[in-house]
Amino acid sequence: MTDAADNPTDMDRRALLQTAGAAVVTGLVAGTAIDARAATQDAERDEAPLGARLQGVQHFGLTVQNMERAYQFYTEVLGGTEVFRHGDFQGDGVQNTLLADQEIEANARGVNPRTIGVPDLRSGAQRLDVRFIQFDNMVLELLQYREADQPMGSAKSFAEPVEHMSPAFPRMMHICFYVRDDVDFNKFIADLEAESARRGMTQVRANRTIRVMTEADRKAAPRNTNTNRVTAEPSNGWELIYCKGPEGEQLEFVKALGPVKKRFSEALAKRQQKIVR
Protein backbone atom coordinates (compact mmCIF):
# COMPACT_ATOMS: atom_id res chain seq x y z
CA MET A 1 0.00 0.00 0.00
CA THR A 2 1.38 3.40 -0.98
CA ASP A 3 1.42 6.28 1.52
CA ALA A 4 -0.50 9.32 0.41
CA ALA A 5 2.52 11.43 1.24
CA ASP A 6 4.39 9.52 -1.46
CA ASN A 7 1.64 10.19 -4.02
CA PRO A 8 1.23 13.94 -4.49
CA THR A 9 -1.31 13.36 -7.25
CA ASP A 10 -3.76 11.81 -4.78
CA MET A 11 -3.20 14.66 -2.35
CA ASP A 12 -3.83 17.24 -5.05
CA ARG A 13 -7.01 15.45 -6.12
CA ARG A 14 -8.25 15.27 -2.52
CA ALA A 15 -7.53 18.96 -1.95
CA LEU A 16 -9.33 19.84 -5.18
CA LEU A 17 -12.38 17.78 -4.20
CA GLN A 18 -12.48 19.35 -0.74
CA THR A 19 -12.21 22.84 -2.24
CA ALA A 20 -14.91 22.09 -4.81
CA GLY A 21 -17.18 20.67 -2.13
CA ALA A 22 -16.75 23.76 0.00
CA ALA A 23 -17.51 25.94 -3.01
CA VAL A 24 -20.69 23.99 -3.76
CA VAL A 25 -21.85 24.33 -0.15
CA THR A 26 -20.97 28.03 -0.13
CA GLY A 27 -22.80 28.48 -3.41
CA LEU A 28 -25.88 26.74 -2.11
CA VAL A 29 -25.88 28.86 1.02
CA ALA A 30 -25.27 32.03 -0.99
CA GLY A 31 -27.97 31.04 -3.48
CA THR A 32 -30.41 30.43 -0.65
CA ALA A 33 -29.57 33.83 0.83
CA ILE A 34 -30.07 35.55 -2.56
CA ASP A 35 -33.38 33.74 -3.03
CA ALA A 36 -34.46 34.80 0.44
CA ARG A 37 -33.55 38.44 -0.23
CA ALA A 38 -35.37 38.33 -3.57
CA ALA A 39 -38.46 36.86 -1.92
CA THR A 40 -38.33 39.59 0.74
CA GLN A 41 -37.96 42.29 -1.91
CA ASP A 42 -40.88 40.83 -3.86
CA ALA A 43 -43.03 40.83 -0.73
CA GLU A 44 -42.05 44.41 0.05
CA ARG A 45 -42.81 45.46 -3.54
CA ASP A 46 -46.26 43.91 -3.30
CA GLU A 47 -46.99 46.10 -0.28
CA ALA A 48 -45.61 49.28 -1.87
CA PRO A 49 -47.89 52.09 -3.11
CA LEU A 50 -49.54 51.24 -6.42
CA GLY A 51 -47.42 53.74 -8.36
CA ALA A 52 -44.21 52.06 -7.17
CA ARG A 53 -45.40 48.79 -8.68
CA LEU A 54 -45.61 50.27 -12.18
CA GLN A 55 -42.94 50.52 -14.88
CA GLY A 56 -44.72 53.29 -16.77
CA VAL A 57 -47.16 53.41 -19.68
CA GLN A 58 -46.71 50.42 -22.02
CA HIS A 59 -49.03 51.41 -24.87
CA PHE A 60 -52.03 53.40 -26.02
CA GLY A 61 -54.87 51.63 -27.81
CA LEU A 62 -56.92 52.93 -30.73
CA THR A 63 -59.97 51.11 -32.08
CA VAL A 64 -60.21 51.70 -35.82
CA GLN A 65 -62.73 51.25 -38.60
CA ASN A 66 -60.21 50.52 -41.36
CA MET A 67 -57.17 48.60 -40.10
CA GLU A 68 -55.05 48.88 -43.24
CA ARG A 69 -55.64 52.62 -43.56
CA ALA A 70 -54.72 53.26 -39.93
CA TYR A 71 -51.71 50.96 -40.17
CA GLN A 72 -50.46 52.78 -43.26
CA PHE A 73 -50.78 56.17 -41.56
CA TYR A 74 -48.93 55.23 -38.39
CA THR A 75 -46.16 53.26 -40.12
CA GLU A 76 -45.66 54.80 -43.57
CA VAL A 77 -46.68 58.41 -42.84
CA LEU A 78 -45.51 58.79 -39.23
CA GLY A 79 -42.75 56.18 -39.42
CA GLY A 80 -43.69 53.74 -36.66
CA THR A 81 -42.35 50.17 -36.72
CA GLU A 82 -44.60 47.15 -36.42
CA VAL A 83 -43.78 45.01 -33.38
CA PHE A 84 -46.17 42.19 -34.19
CA ARG A 85 -49.76 41.51 -35.14
CA HIS A 86 -52.23 38.97 -33.83
CA GLY A 87 -55.81 38.34 -34.75
CA ASP A 88 -58.97 36.32 -35.00
CA PHE A 89 -59.47 36.60 -31.24
CA GLN A 90 -62.72 34.97 -30.13
CA GLY A 91 -64.14 32.88 -27.32
CA ASP A 92 -65.51 33.16 -23.82
CA GLY A 93 -62.26 34.24 -22.15
CA VAL A 94 -61.69 37.13 -24.56
CA GLN A 95 -65.31 38.26 -24.30
CA ASN A 96 -65.20 38.26 -20.50
CA THR A 97 -61.82 39.97 -20.29
CA LEU A 98 -62.63 42.83 -22.65
CA LEU A 99 -66.38 43.31 -22.55
CA ALA A 100 -67.84 42.14 -19.24
CA ASP A 101 -68.62 45.67 -18.06
CA GLN A 102 -70.52 46.40 -21.27
CA GLU A 103 -72.53 43.17 -21.01
CA ILE A 104 -73.44 44.07 -17.43
CA GLU A 105 -74.58 47.50 -18.64
CA ALA A 106 -76.69 45.95 -21.43
CA ASN A 107 -78.24 43.53 -18.96
CA ALA A 108 -79.07 46.39 -16.57
CA ARG A 109 -80.74 48.29 -19.42
CA GLY A 110 -82.59 45.20 -20.59
CA VAL A 111 -81.25 45.44 -24.16
CA ASN A 112 -79.34 43.23 -26.55
CA PRO A 113 -75.62 43.99 -26.04
CA ARG A 114 -75.26 44.56 -29.78
CA THR A 115 -77.51 47.62 -29.57
CA ILE A 116 -74.87 49.41 -27.47
CA GLY A 117 -71.98 48.31 -29.69
CA VAL A 118 -70.91 45.11 -27.94
CA PRO A 119 -69.57 42.45 -30.34
CA ASP A 120 -70.16 38.73 -29.83
CA LEU A 121 -66.65 37.35 -29.56
CA ARG A 122 -67.98 34.58 -27.34
CA SER A 123 -69.65 32.69 -30.20
CA GLY A 124 -67.15 33.87 -32.79
CA ALA A 125 -69.75 35.87 -34.75
CA GLN A 126 -67.29 38.77 -34.50
CA ARG A 127 -63.50 38.73 -34.20
CA LEU A 128 -60.80 41.04 -32.87
CA ASP A 129 -57.48 41.80 -34.58
CA VAL A 130 -54.59 43.84 -33.13
CA ARG A 131 -51.33 45.33 -34.39
CA PHE A 132 -48.65 46.90 -32.18
CA ILE A 133 -46.58 49.79 -33.56
CA GLN A 134 -43.41 51.02 -31.85
CA PHE A 135 -42.37 54.66 -31.74
CA ASP A 136 -39.28 55.97 -29.93
CA ASN A 137 -40.89 56.20 -26.49
CA MET A 138 -44.39 54.84 -26.98
CA VAL A 139 -46.23 51.84 -28.38
CA LEU A 140 -49.55 52.23 -30.19
CA GLU A 141 -51.98 49.32 -30.42
CA LEU A 142 -54.46 49.34 -33.29
CA LEU A 143 -57.58 47.26 -32.65
CA GLN A 144 -60.32 46.29 -35.06
CA TYR A 145 -63.53 44.44 -34.22
CA ARG A 146 -64.94 42.89 -37.41
CA GLU A 147 -67.57 40.43 -38.58
CA ALA A 148 -66.26 36.87 -38.83
CA ASP A 149 -66.84 36.81 -42.58
CA GLN A 150 -64.66 39.89 -43.12
CA PRO A 151 -60.92 39.36 -43.76
CA MET A 152 -58.22 40.64 -41.44
CA GLY A 153 -57.34 44.24 -42.29
CA SER A 154 -60.86 44.85 -43.55
CA ALA A 155 -62.18 48.35 -44.23
CA LYS A 156 -65.40 47.36 -42.47
CA SER A 157 -65.61 47.37 -38.69
CA PHE A 158 -68.26 45.70 -36.54
CA ALA A 159 -69.49 48.93 -34.96
CA GLU A 160 -70.35 52.18 -36.67
CA PRO A 161 -67.68 54.83 -36.04
CA VAL A 162 -68.64 57.78 -33.87
CA GLU A 163 -68.58 60.88 -36.03
CA HIS A 164 -67.58 64.47 -35.21
CA MET A 165 -66.05 63.74 -31.82
CA SER A 166 -65.07 66.96 -30.09
CA PRO A 167 -62.13 66.74 -27.65
CA ALA A 168 -64.44 68.42 -25.12
CA PHE A 169 -66.43 65.20 -24.60
CA PRO A 170 -65.60 63.48 -21.29
CA ARG A 171 -63.67 60.23 -21.87
CA MET A 172 -62.43 61.52 -25.22
CA MET A 173 -58.70 60.81 -25.46
CA HIS A 174 -55.93 61.90 -27.80
CA ILE A 175 -52.52 60.64 -28.88
CA CYS A 176 -49.70 63.16 -28.65
CA PHE A 177 -46.52 62.91 -30.73
CA TYR A 178 -43.30 64.67 -29.71
CA VAL A 179 -41.74 66.66 -32.56
CA ARG A 180 -37.95 67.10 -32.57
CA ASP A 181 -36.63 70.46 -31.37
CA ASP A 182 -34.86 71.35 -34.62
CA VAL A 183 -37.82 70.62 -36.94
CA ASP A 184 -39.75 73.42 -38.66
CA PHE A 185 -43.12 72.79 -37.03
CA ASN A 186 -45.19 74.71 -39.56
CA LYS A 187 -43.58 72.81 -42.45
CA PHE A 188 -44.05 69.50 -40.64
CA ILE A 189 -47.81 70.08 -40.44
CA ALA A 190 -48.01 71.17 -44.08
CA ASP A 191 -46.10 68.05 -45.14
CA LEU A 192 -48.27 65.82 -42.94
CA GLU A 193 -51.45 67.14 -44.52
CA ALA A 194 -50.03 66.87 -48.04
CA GLU A 195 -48.76 63.31 -47.62
CA SER A 196 -52.03 62.18 -46.03
CA ALA A 197 -54.07 63.79 -48.80
CA ARG A 198 -51.89 62.06 -51.40
CA ARG A 199 -52.90 58.75 -49.81
CA GLY A 200 -56.60 59.65 -49.77
CA MET A 201 -56.69 60.18 -45.99
CA THR A 202 -58.99 63.18 -46.18
CA GLN A 203 -59.71 63.28 -42.44
CA VAL A 204 -56.13 64.22 -41.59
CA ARG A 205 -56.66 67.93 -41.01
CA ALA A 206 -54.82 70.22 -38.60
CA ASN A 207 -56.40 73.21 -36.87
CA ARG A 208 -55.14 76.76 -37.31
CA THR A 209 -54.44 79.50 -34.78
CA ILE A 210 -56.78 81.92 -36.56
CA ARG A 211 -60.53 81.56 -36.86
CA VAL A 212 -61.67 79.69 -39.98
CA MET A 213 -65.30 78.91 -40.79
CA THR A 214 -64.92 76.65 -43.83
CA GLU A 215 -62.51 74.01 -45.09
CA ALA A 216 -61.47 76.42 -47.84
CA ASP A 217 -60.59 79.01 -45.17
CA ARG A 218 -58.55 76.45 -43.26
CA LYS A 219 -56.58 75.45 -46.36
CA ALA A 220 -56.00 79.09 -47.33
CA ALA A 221 -54.68 80.12 -43.91
CA PRO A 222 -51.01 81.22 -43.86
CA ARG A 223 -48.53 78.49 -42.97
CA ASN A 224 -47.37 80.39 -39.87
CA THR A 225 -50.84 79.86 -38.38
CA ASN A 226 -50.28 76.08 -38.19
CA THR A 227 -48.54 76.23 -34.81
CA ASN A 228 -49.76 77.59 -31.50
CA ARG A 229 -46.76 78.89 -29.53
CA VAL A 230 -47.48 79.33 -25.83
CA THR A 231 -45.58 82.09 -24.00
CA ALA A 232 -47.49 82.27 -20.71
CA GLU A 233 -46.06 80.48 -17.68
CA PRO A 234 -45.92 77.68 -16.73
CA SER A 235 -46.42 76.46 -20.34
CA ASN A 236 -43.94 78.86 -21.93
CA GLY A 237 -41.96 77.05 -24.60
CA TRP A 238 -44.84 74.72 -25.45
CA GLU A 239 -45.77 74.51 -29.14
CA LEU A 240 -48.71 72.48 -30.36
CA ILE A 241 -51.26 71.71 -33.00
CA TYR A 242 -54.42 69.62 -32.79
CA CYS A 243 -55.16 67.36 -35.74
CA LYS A 244 -57.61 64.64 -36.71
CA GLY A 245 -56.14 61.31 -37.81
CA PRO A 246 -57.35 59.09 -40.68
CA GLU A 247 -59.91 57.35 -38.46
CA GLY A 248 -61.23 60.64 -37.09
CA GLU A 249 -59.14 60.12 -33.93
CA GLN A 250 -57.84 63.14 -32.06
CA LEU A 251 -54.10 63.70 -32.44
CA GLU A 252 -51.74 66.29 -31.04
CA PHE A 253 -48.21 67.18 -32.12
CA VAL A 254 -46.03 69.12 -29.70
CA LYS A 255 -42.63 70.60 -29.02
CA ALA A 256 -41.46 71.26 -25.48
CA LEU A 257 -38.77 73.93 -25.56
CA GLY A 258 -37.04 76.21 -23.05
CA PRO A 259 -38.72 76.62 -19.65
CA VAL A 260 -41.44 74.00 -20.14
CA LYS A 261 -38.89 71.42 -21.31
CA LYS A 262 -36.87 72.10 -18.16
CA ARG A 263 -39.97 71.62 -16.01
CA PHE A 264 -40.66 68.20 -17.55
CA SER A 265 -37.00 67.19 -17.16
CA GLU A 266 -36.93 68.23 -13.51
CA ALA A 267 -40.16 66.38 -12.78
CA LEU A 268 -38.78 63.21 -14.40
CA ALA A 269 -35.53 63.46 -12.42
CA LYS A 270 -37.45 63.95 -9.19
CA ARG A 271 -39.62 60.92 -9.92
CA GLN A 272 -36.61 58.75 -10.74
CA GLN A 273 -34.92 59.73 -7.47
CA LYS A 274 -38.08 58.84 -5.58
CA ILE A 275 -38.28 55.42 -7.25
CA VAL A 276 -34.59 54.65 -6.48
CA ARG A 277 -35.18 55.30 -2.79
mmCIF file of C-alpha atoms in Angstrom:
data_model
loop_
_atom_site.group_PDB
_atom_site.id
_atom_site.type_symbol
_atom_site.label_atom_id
_atom_site.label_comp_id
_atom_site.label_asym_id
_atom_site.label_seq_id
_atom_site.Cartn_x
_atom_site.Cartn_y
_atom_site.Cartn_z
ATOM 1 C CA MET A 1 0.000 0.000 0.000
ATOM 2 C CA THR A 2 1.379 3.404 -0.977
ATOM 3 C CA ASP A 3 1.423 6.277 1.518
ATOM 4 C CA ALA A 4 -0.497 9.317 0.407
ATOM 5 C CA ALA A 5 2.525 11.431 1.235
ATOM 6 C CA ASP A 6 4.394 9.517 -1.461
ATOM 7 C CA ASN A 7 1.635 10.193 -4.016
ATOM 8 C CA PRO A 8 1.232 13.943 -4.489
ATOM 9 C CA THR A 9 -1.314 13.363 -7.254
ATOM 10 C CA ASP A 10 -3.757 11.808 -4.780
ATOM 11 C CA MET A 11 -3.200 14.657 -2.347
ATOM 12 C CA ASP A 12 -3.829 17.242 -5.052
ATOM 13 C CA ARG A 13 -7.013 15.455 -6.118
ATOM 14 C CA ARG A 14 -8.249 15.271 -2.521
ATOM 15 C CA ALA A 15 -7.528 18.959 -1.947
ATOM 16 C CA LEU A 16 -9.326 19.836 -5.178
ATOM 17 C CA LEU A 17 -12.381 17.783 -4.196
ATOM 18 C CA GLN A 18 -12.478 19.354 -0.738
ATOM 19 C CA THR A 19 -12.211 22.845 -2.243
ATOM 20 C CA ALA A 20 -14.915 22.089 -4.807
ATOM 21 C CA GLY A 21 -17.176 20.666 -2.129
ATOM 22 C CA ALA A 22 -16.746 23.761 0.002
ATOM 23 C CA ALA A 23 -17.513 25.945 -3.009
ATOM 24 C CA VAL A 24 -20.691 23.994 -3.759
ATOM 25 C CA VAL A 25 -21.855 24.327 -0.145
ATOM 26 C CA THR A 26 -20.968 28.030 -0.129
ATOM 27 C CA GLY A 27 -22.796 28.477 -3.408
ATOM 28 C CA LEU A 28 -25.885 26.738 -2.114
ATOM 29 C CA VAL A 29 -25.879 28.859 1.019
ATOM 30 C CA ALA A 30 -25.265 32.031 -0.993
ATOM 31 C CA GLY A 31 -27.970 31.037 -3.478
ATOM 32 C CA THR A 32 -30.414 30.428 -0.650
ATOM 33 C CA ALA A 33 -29.572 33.834 0.829
ATOM 34 C CA ILE A 34 -30.072 35.547 -2.555
ATOM 35 C CA ASP A 35 -33.384 33.737 -3.030
ATOM 36 C CA ALA A 36 -34.464 34.796 0.443
ATOM 37 C CA ARG A 37 -33.550 38.437 -0.234
ATOM 38 C CA ALA A 38 -35.366 38.329 -3.573
ATOM 39 C CA ALA A 39 -38.456 36.864 -1.923
ATOM 40 C CA THR A 40 -38.330 39.594 0.738
ATOM 41 C CA GLN A 41 -37.956 42.290 -1.911
ATOM 42 C CA ASP A 42 -40.883 40.828 -3.861
ATOM 43 C CA ALA A 43 -43.032 40.825 -0.729
ATOM 44 C CA GLU A 44 -42.054 44.407 0.052
ATOM 45 C CA ARG A 45 -42.806 45.459 -3.541
ATOM 46 C CA ASP A 46 -46.260 43.905 -3.304
ATOM 47 C CA GLU A 47 -46.986 46.099 -0.277
ATOM 48 C CA ALA A 48 -45.609 49.279 -1.868
ATOM 49 C CA PRO A 49 -47.893 52.093 -3.111
ATOM 50 C CA LEU A 50 -49.537 51.235 -6.422
ATOM 51 C CA GLY A 51 -47.419 53.742 -8.361
ATOM 52 C CA ALA A 52 -44.211 52.063 -7.166
ATOM 53 C CA ARG A 53 -45.402 48.793 -8.681
ATOM 54 C CA LEU A 54 -45.615 50.266 -12.178
ATOM 55 C CA GLN A 55 -42.941 50.521 -14.877
ATOM 56 C CA GLY A 56 -44.722 53.289 -16.768
ATOM 57 C CA VAL A 57 -47.159 53.406 -19.682
ATOM 58 C CA GLN A 58 -46.708 50.416 -22.020
ATOM 59 C CA HIS A 59 -49.028 51.415 -24.866
ATOM 60 C CA PHE A 60 -52.034 53.397 -26.023
ATOM 61 C CA GLY A 61 -54.869 51.628 -27.809
ATOM 62 C CA LEU A 62 -56.919 52.928 -30.725
ATOM 63 C CA THR A 63 -59.973 51.110 -32.078
ATOM 64 C CA VAL A 64 -60.211 51.699 -35.823
ATOM 65 C CA GLN A 65 -62.730 51.253 -38.601
ATOM 66 C CA ASN A 66 -60.209 50.520 -41.358
ATOM 67 C CA MET A 67 -57.167 48.602 -40.097
ATOM 68 C CA GLU A 68 -55.050 48.880 -43.239
ATOM 69 C CA ARG A 69 -55.638 52.622 -43.565
ATOM 70 C CA ALA A 70 -54.725 53.258 -39.926
ATOM 71 C CA TYR A 71 -51.707 50.962 -40.167
ATOM 72 C CA GLN A 72 -50.462 52.781 -43.259
ATOM 73 C CA PHE A 73 -50.784 56.166 -41.560
ATOM 74 C CA TYR A 74 -48.935 55.227 -38.385
ATOM 75 C CA THR A 75 -46.164 53.259 -40.123
ATOM 76 C CA GLU A 76 -45.658 54.799 -43.568
ATOM 77 C CA VAL A 77 -46.675 58.406 -42.843
ATOM 78 C CA LEU A 78 -45.505 58.788 -39.227
ATOM 79 C CA GLY A 79 -42.746 56.180 -39.416
ATOM 80 C CA GLY A 80 -43.692 53.739 -36.659
ATOM 81 C CA THR A 81 -42.352 50.169 -36.723
ATOM 82 C CA GLU A 82 -44.603 47.147 -36.422
ATOM 83 C CA VAL A 83 -43.775 45.014 -33.376
ATOM 84 C CA PHE A 84 -46.167 42.189 -34.186
ATOM 85 C CA ARG A 85 -49.762 41.513 -35.143
ATOM 86 C CA HIS A 86 -52.228 38.970 -33.826
ATOM 87 C CA GLY A 87 -55.809 38.343 -34.751
ATOM 88 C CA ASP A 88 -58.975 36.318 -35.002
ATOM 89 C CA PHE A 89 -59.474 36.605 -31.239
ATOM 90 C CA GLN A 90 -62.715 34.967 -30.128
ATOM 91 C CA GLY A 91 -64.139 32.878 -27.319
ATOM 92 C CA ASP A 92 -65.508 33.155 -23.820
ATOM 93 C CA GLY A 93 -62.264 34.237 -22.152
ATOM 94 C CA VAL A 94 -61.688 37.125 -24.556
ATOM 95 C CA GLN A 95 -65.312 38.265 -24.296
ATOM 96 C CA ASN A 96 -65.197 38.259 -20.496
ATOM 97 C CA THR A 97 -61.816 39.969 -20.293
ATOM 98 C CA LEU A 98 -62.627 42.835 -22.653
ATOM 99 C CA LEU A 99 -66.382 43.309 -22.549
ATOM 100 C CA ALA A 100 -67.836 42.136 -19.238
ATOM 101 C CA ASP A 101 -68.618 45.671 -18.063
ATOM 102 C CA GLN A 102 -70.520 46.400 -21.269
ATOM 103 C CA GLU A 103 -72.530 43.167 -21.008
ATOM 104 C CA ILE A 104 -73.444 44.072 -17.426
ATOM 105 C CA GLU A 105 -74.581 47.497 -18.639
ATOM 106 C CA ALA A 106 -76.694 45.947 -21.427
ATOM 107 C CA ASN A 107 -78.242 43.528 -18.957
ATOM 108 C CA ALA A 108 -79.074 46.392 -16.567
ATOM 109 C CA ARG A 109 -80.740 48.288 -19.422
ATOM 110 C CA GLY A 110 -82.593 45.201 -20.591
ATOM 111 C CA VAL A 111 -81.252 45.435 -24.157
ATOM 112 C CA ASN A 112 -79.339 43.230 -26.550
ATOM 113 C CA PRO A 113 -75.619 43.990 -26.041
ATOM 114 C CA ARG A 114 -75.258 44.561 -29.783
ATOM 115 C CA THR A 115 -77.514 47.619 -29.570
ATOM 116 C CA ILE A 116 -74.874 49.406 -27.474
ATOM 117 C CA GLY A 117 -71.983 48.308 -29.693
ATOM 118 C CA VAL A 118 -70.908 45.111 -27.941
ATOM 119 C CA PRO A 119 -69.571 42.450 -30.339
ATOM 120 C CA ASP A 120 -70.157 38.732 -29.826
ATOM 121 C CA LEU A 121 -66.649 37.348 -29.560
ATOM 122 C CA ARG A 122 -67.980 34.576 -27.345
ATOM 123 C CA SER A 123 -69.653 32.691 -30.201
ATOM 124 C CA GLY A 124 -67.154 33.873 -32.789
ATOM 125 C CA ALA A 125 -69.746 35.870 -34.749
ATOM 126 C CA GLN A 126 -67.289 38.774 -34.502
ATOM 127 C CA ARG A 127 -63.502 38.732 -34.204
ATOM 128 C CA LEU A 128 -60.799 41.041 -32.868
ATOM 129 C CA ASP A 129 -57.476 41.798 -34.578
ATOM 130 C CA VAL A 130 -54.594 43.841 -33.130
ATOM 131 C CA ARG A 131 -51.331 45.326 -34.390
ATOM 132 C CA PHE A 132 -48.651 46.899 -32.180
ATOM 133 C CA ILE A 133 -46.581 49.785 -33.562
ATOM 134 C CA GLN A 134 -43.410 51.022 -31.848
ATOM 135 C CA PHE A 135 -42.368 54.662 -31.741
ATOM 136 C CA ASP A 136 -39.282 55.969 -29.932
ATOM 137 C CA ASN A 137 -40.889 56.200 -26.492
ATOM 138 C CA MET A 138 -44.394 54.836 -26.976
ATOM 139 C CA VAL A 139 -46.231 51.842 -28.383
ATOM 140 C CA LEU A 140 -49.546 52.228 -30.189
ATOM 141 C CA GLU A 141 -51.982 49.320 -30.422
ATOM 142 C CA LEU A 142 -54.463 49.339 -33.289
ATOM 143 C CA LEU A 143 -57.583 47.260 -32.646
ATOM 144 C CA GLN A 144 -60.322 46.291 -35.057
ATOM 145 C CA TYR A 145 -63.533 44.441 -34.221
ATOM 146 C CA ARG A 146 -64.943 42.893 -37.408
ATOM 147 C CA GLU A 147 -67.567 40.433 -38.580
ATOM 148 C CA ALA A 148 -66.258 36.871 -38.825
ATOM 149 C CA ASP A 149 -66.840 36.806 -42.581
ATOM 150 C CA GLN A 150 -64.661 39.889 -43.121
ATOM 151 C CA PRO A 151 -60.920 39.360 -43.760
ATOM 152 C CA MET A 152 -58.218 40.639 -41.444
ATOM 153 C CA GLY A 153 -57.345 44.237 -42.286
ATOM 154 C CA SER A 154 -60.855 44.848 -43.552
ATOM 155 C CA ALA A 155 -62.181 48.351 -44.229
ATOM 156 C CA LYS A 156 -65.399 47.356 -42.472
ATOM 157 C CA SER A 157 -65.609 47.366 -38.688
ATOM 158 C CA PHE A 158 -68.258 45.704 -36.538
ATOM 159 C CA ALA A 159 -69.488 48.925 -34.959
ATOM 160 C CA GLU A 160 -70.347 52.181 -36.666
ATOM 161 C CA PRO A 161 -67.681 54.830 -36.041
ATOM 162 C CA VAL A 162 -68.638 57.778 -33.874
ATOM 163 C CA GLU A 163 -68.575 60.882 -36.029
ATOM 164 C CA HIS A 164 -67.581 64.472 -35.208
ATOM 165 C CA MET A 165 -66.051 63.739 -31.821
ATOM 166 C CA SER A 166 -65.070 66.964 -30.085
ATOM 167 C CA PRO A 167 -62.131 66.740 -27.649
ATOM 168 C CA ALA A 168 -64.440 68.421 -25.119
ATOM 169 C CA PHE A 169 -66.430 65.199 -24.599
ATOM 170 C CA PRO A 170 -65.600 63.483 -21.292
ATOM 171 C CA ARG A 171 -63.666 60.228 -21.868
ATOM 172 C CA MET A 172 -62.434 61.523 -25.222
ATOM 173 C CA MET A 173 -58.696 60.810 -25.456
ATOM 174 C CA HIS A 174 -55.934 61.902 -27.800
ATOM 175 C CA ILE A 175 -52.522 60.638 -28.875
ATOM 176 C CA CYS A 176 -49.695 63.160 -28.648
ATOM 177 C CA PHE A 177 -46.516 62.912 -30.732
ATOM 178 C CA TYR A 178 -43.301 64.669 -29.709
ATOM 179 C CA VAL A 179 -41.740 66.659 -32.556
ATOM 180 C CA ARG A 180 -37.951 67.104 -32.570
ATOM 181 C CA ASP A 181 -36.627 70.463 -31.369
ATOM 182 C CA ASP A 182 -34.862 71.351 -34.623
ATOM 183 C CA VAL A 183 -37.816 70.622 -36.936
ATOM 184 C CA ASP A 184 -39.746 73.424 -38.657
ATOM 185 C CA PHE A 185 -43.118 72.785 -37.025
ATOM 186 C CA ASN A 186 -45.193 74.707 -39.564
ATOM 187 C CA LYS A 187 -43.584 72.811 -42.448
ATOM 188 C CA PHE A 188 -44.052 69.500 -40.636
ATOM 189 C CA ILE A 189 -47.811 70.076 -40.440
ATOM 190 C CA ALA A 190 -48.010 71.171 -44.081
ATOM 191 C CA ASP A 191 -46.100 68.051 -45.145
ATOM 192 C CA LEU A 192 -48.266 65.816 -42.936
ATOM 193 C CA GLU A 193 -51.453 67.140 -44.520
ATOM 194 C CA ALA A 194 -50.029 66.867 -48.043
ATOM 195 C CA GLU A 195 -48.757 63.308 -47.617
ATOM 196 C CA SER A 196 -52.027 62.178 -46.026
ATOM 197 C CA ALA A 197 -54.071 63.788 -48.799
ATOM 198 C CA ARG A 198 -51.888 62.060 -51.396
ATOM 199 C CA ARG A 199 -52.900 58.752 -49.813
ATOM 200 C CA GLY A 200 -56.595 59.647 -49.770
ATOM 201 C CA MET A 201 -56.689 60.183 -45.988
ATOM 202 C CA THR A 202 -58.987 63.178 -46.177
ATOM 203 C CA GLN A 203 -59.707 63.276 -42.436
ATOM 204 C CA VAL A 204 -56.129 64.221 -41.585
ATOM 205 C CA ARG A 205 -56.656 67.933 -41.006
ATOM 206 C CA ALA A 206 -54.823 70.220 -38.599
ATOM 207 C CA ASN A 207 -56.396 73.207 -36.874
ATOM 208 C CA ARG A 208 -55.141 76.761 -37.305
ATOM 209 C CA THR A 209 -54.443 79.505 -34.778
ATOM 210 C CA ILE A 210 -56.782 81.916 -36.564
ATOM 211 C CA ARG A 211 -60.527 81.559 -36.855
ATOM 212 C CA VAL A 212 -61.669 79.689 -39.975
ATOM 213 C CA MET A 213 -65.299 78.906 -40.792
ATOM 214 C CA THR A 214 -64.916 76.651 -43.829
ATOM 215 C CA GLU A 215 -62.512 74.007 -45.086
ATOM 216 C CA ALA A 216 -61.475 76.422 -47.836
ATOM 217 C CA ASP A 217 -60.588 79.011 -45.170
ATOM 218 C CA ARG A 218 -58.548 76.449 -43.257
ATOM 219 C CA LYS A 219 -56.579 75.452 -46.355
ATOM 220 C CA ALA A 220 -55.999 79.091 -47.333
ATOM 221 C CA ALA A 221 -54.676 80.117 -43.906
ATOM 222 C CA PRO A 222 -51.005 81.219 -43.865
ATOM 223 C CA ARG A 223 -48.531 78.489 -42.966
ATOM 224 C CA ASN A 224 -47.369 80.388 -39.873
ATOM 225 C CA THR A 225 -50.844 79.859 -38.378
ATOM 226 C CA ASN A 226 -50.283 76.082 -38.190
ATOM 227 C CA THR A 227 -48.544 76.230 -34.814
ATOM 228 C CA ASN A 228 -49.760 77.590 -31.495
ATOM 229 C CA ARG A 229 -46.760 78.886 -29.534
ATOM 230 C CA VAL A 230 -47.478 79.325 -25.827
ATOM 231 C CA THR A 231 -45.584 82.094 -24.001
ATOM 232 C CA ALA A 232 -47.491 82.267 -20.710
ATOM 233 C CA GLU A 233 -46.055 80.482 -17.684
ATOM 234 C CA PRO A 234 -45.923 77.683 -16.735
ATOM 235 C CA SER A 235 -46.419 76.458 -20.335
ATOM 236 C CA ASN A 236 -43.937 78.865 -21.932
ATOM 237 C CA GLY A 237 -41.960 77.053 -24.600
ATOM 238 C CA TRP A 238 -44.841 74.718 -25.453
ATOM 239 C CA GLU A 239 -45.771 74.510 -29.138
ATOM 240 C CA LEU A 240 -48.709 72.480 -30.362
ATOM 241 C CA ILE A 241 -51.260 71.713 -33.004
ATOM 242 C CA TYR A 242 -54.415 69.616 -32.786
ATOM 243 C CA CYS A 243 -55.157 67.363 -35.742
ATOM 244 C CA LYS A 244 -57.614 64.644 -36.709
ATOM 245 C CA GLY A 245 -56.142 61.308 -37.812
ATOM 246 C CA PRO A 246 -57.353 59.092 -40.683
ATOM 247 C CA GLU A 247 -59.911 57.352 -38.456
ATOM 248 C CA GLY A 248 -61.225 60.635 -37.088
ATOM 249 C CA GLU A 249 -59.143 60.120 -33.930
ATOM 250 C CA GLN A 250 -57.841 63.139 -32.059
ATOM 251 C CA LEU A 251 -54.097 63.697 -32.440
ATOM 252 C CA GLU A 252 -51.738 66.287 -31.037
ATOM 253 C CA PHE A 253 -48.206 67.180 -32.124
ATOM 254 C CA VAL A 254 -46.027 69.122 -29.698
ATOM 255 C CA LYS A 255 -42.634 70.600 -29.021
ATOM 256 C CA ALA A 256 -41.462 71.264 -25.478
ATOM 257 C CA LEU A 257 -38.767 73.931 -25.555
ATOM 258 C CA GLY A 258 -37.041 76.212 -23.054
ATOM 259 C CA PRO A 259 -38.720 76.616 -19.654
ATOM 260 C CA VAL A 260 -41.442 74.000 -20.142
ATOM 261 C CA LYS A 261 -38.892 71.420 -21.307
ATOM 262 C CA LYS A 262 -36.868 72.098 -18.163
ATOM 263 C CA ARG A 263 -39.974 71.615 -16.007
ATOM 264 C CA PHE A 264 -40.664 68.204 -17.551
ATOM 265 C CA SER A 265 -36.996 67.186 -17.161
ATOM 266 C CA GLU A 266 -36.926 68.228 -13.509
ATOM 267 C CA ALA A 267 -40.158 66.383 -12.777
ATOM 268 C CA LEU A 268 -38.779 63.214 -14.400
ATOM 269 C CA ALA A 269 -35.527 63.461 -12.419
ATOM 270 C CA LYS A 270 -37.447 63.953 -9.190
ATOM 271 C CA ARG A 271 -39.619 60.925 -9.923
ATOM 272 C CA GLN A 272 -36.613 58.748 -10.735
ATOM 273 C CA GLN A 273 -34.915 59.731 -7.475
ATOM 274 C CA LYS A 274 -38.076 58.836 -5.580
ATOM 275 C CA ILE A 275 -38.280 55.423 -7.248
ATOM 276 C CA VAL A 276 -34.589 54.651 -6.480
ATOM 277 C CA ARG A 277 -35.178 55.302 -2.788
#
